[in-house]
Amino acid sequence: MIQLSRSVGIILVLIVGFLAQLLFSLADLRDTPNKAVVEFSKGYFQLDRSMADRICKKQLTTDDVDIVDQYLYLAAKEANERGFGINFMKNKLYHIETETLSKNDTTAKIRITGKTRVAINHAYPIVAKLFNIGATHEVDETFNVIKEDNRWKVCGNLFSLPQYGG
């Protein structure tokens, strides 16, 4: 029986690990309706402008008002009225699960569930969970998703984004 040296075994494990990582990376590049809903939702709760990339064009602007800019402005205004910066309005979405209720080539209906917790900074949700401070809130929404410009985009109910510019 051929005896392999320890270094050959380590090299083989590294090669297999690299190939597995490459495979997972390629799978993550694939655009799906579920991925669109998760990306929109994370951006929404983190008050991140990137959520606009996942909103369908017909809903992105209403009466020449960008609803994402309006939403971020209202969040900053509310934080300011409370005496805080906008970071105090951010939430982290976690324990995310999606369910495809219906899907065809151009439309889908996706349900997302999860929990949110205040996320002033990256460490805050971890500390809040460890010391059981801060409330968690359940998220359970259903979104209509359409394929627009070869990307899946969220339409319909967008949590509580202002629909008419205010």
C-alpha angles and dihedrals in degrees: 000000000000115000115212120207119244092250092057090053091050091049091051091050090050092050092049090047091050092050091048091050090049091051092050091048092053091048090053092056091066111102115227134170090246091054090050092053093047093048092048092047095048091049091047095054093041091051088237120161089219089082086080089070089067100044119096116248096244091061100037093081129029120183089350091303118123103228093207092054089046092050093049091046092052091048091051090046092051091048091049091050088054090049096251139109121253091263089073089065095055121108133191118228113214141158085047119185127173130196125194107225095178136349141178133161096289108017138042140173113220129185118206125193130180145112133272130207130179110273109190088165135352095274097046099081090052093048091044091053094046093051095033094238126143125034126268120219127207119237119204115159136150119214135194109225126194133188108243123171089352092302129100112246132188119241136170121031108026098185102260102330110148108261101195105035097273 
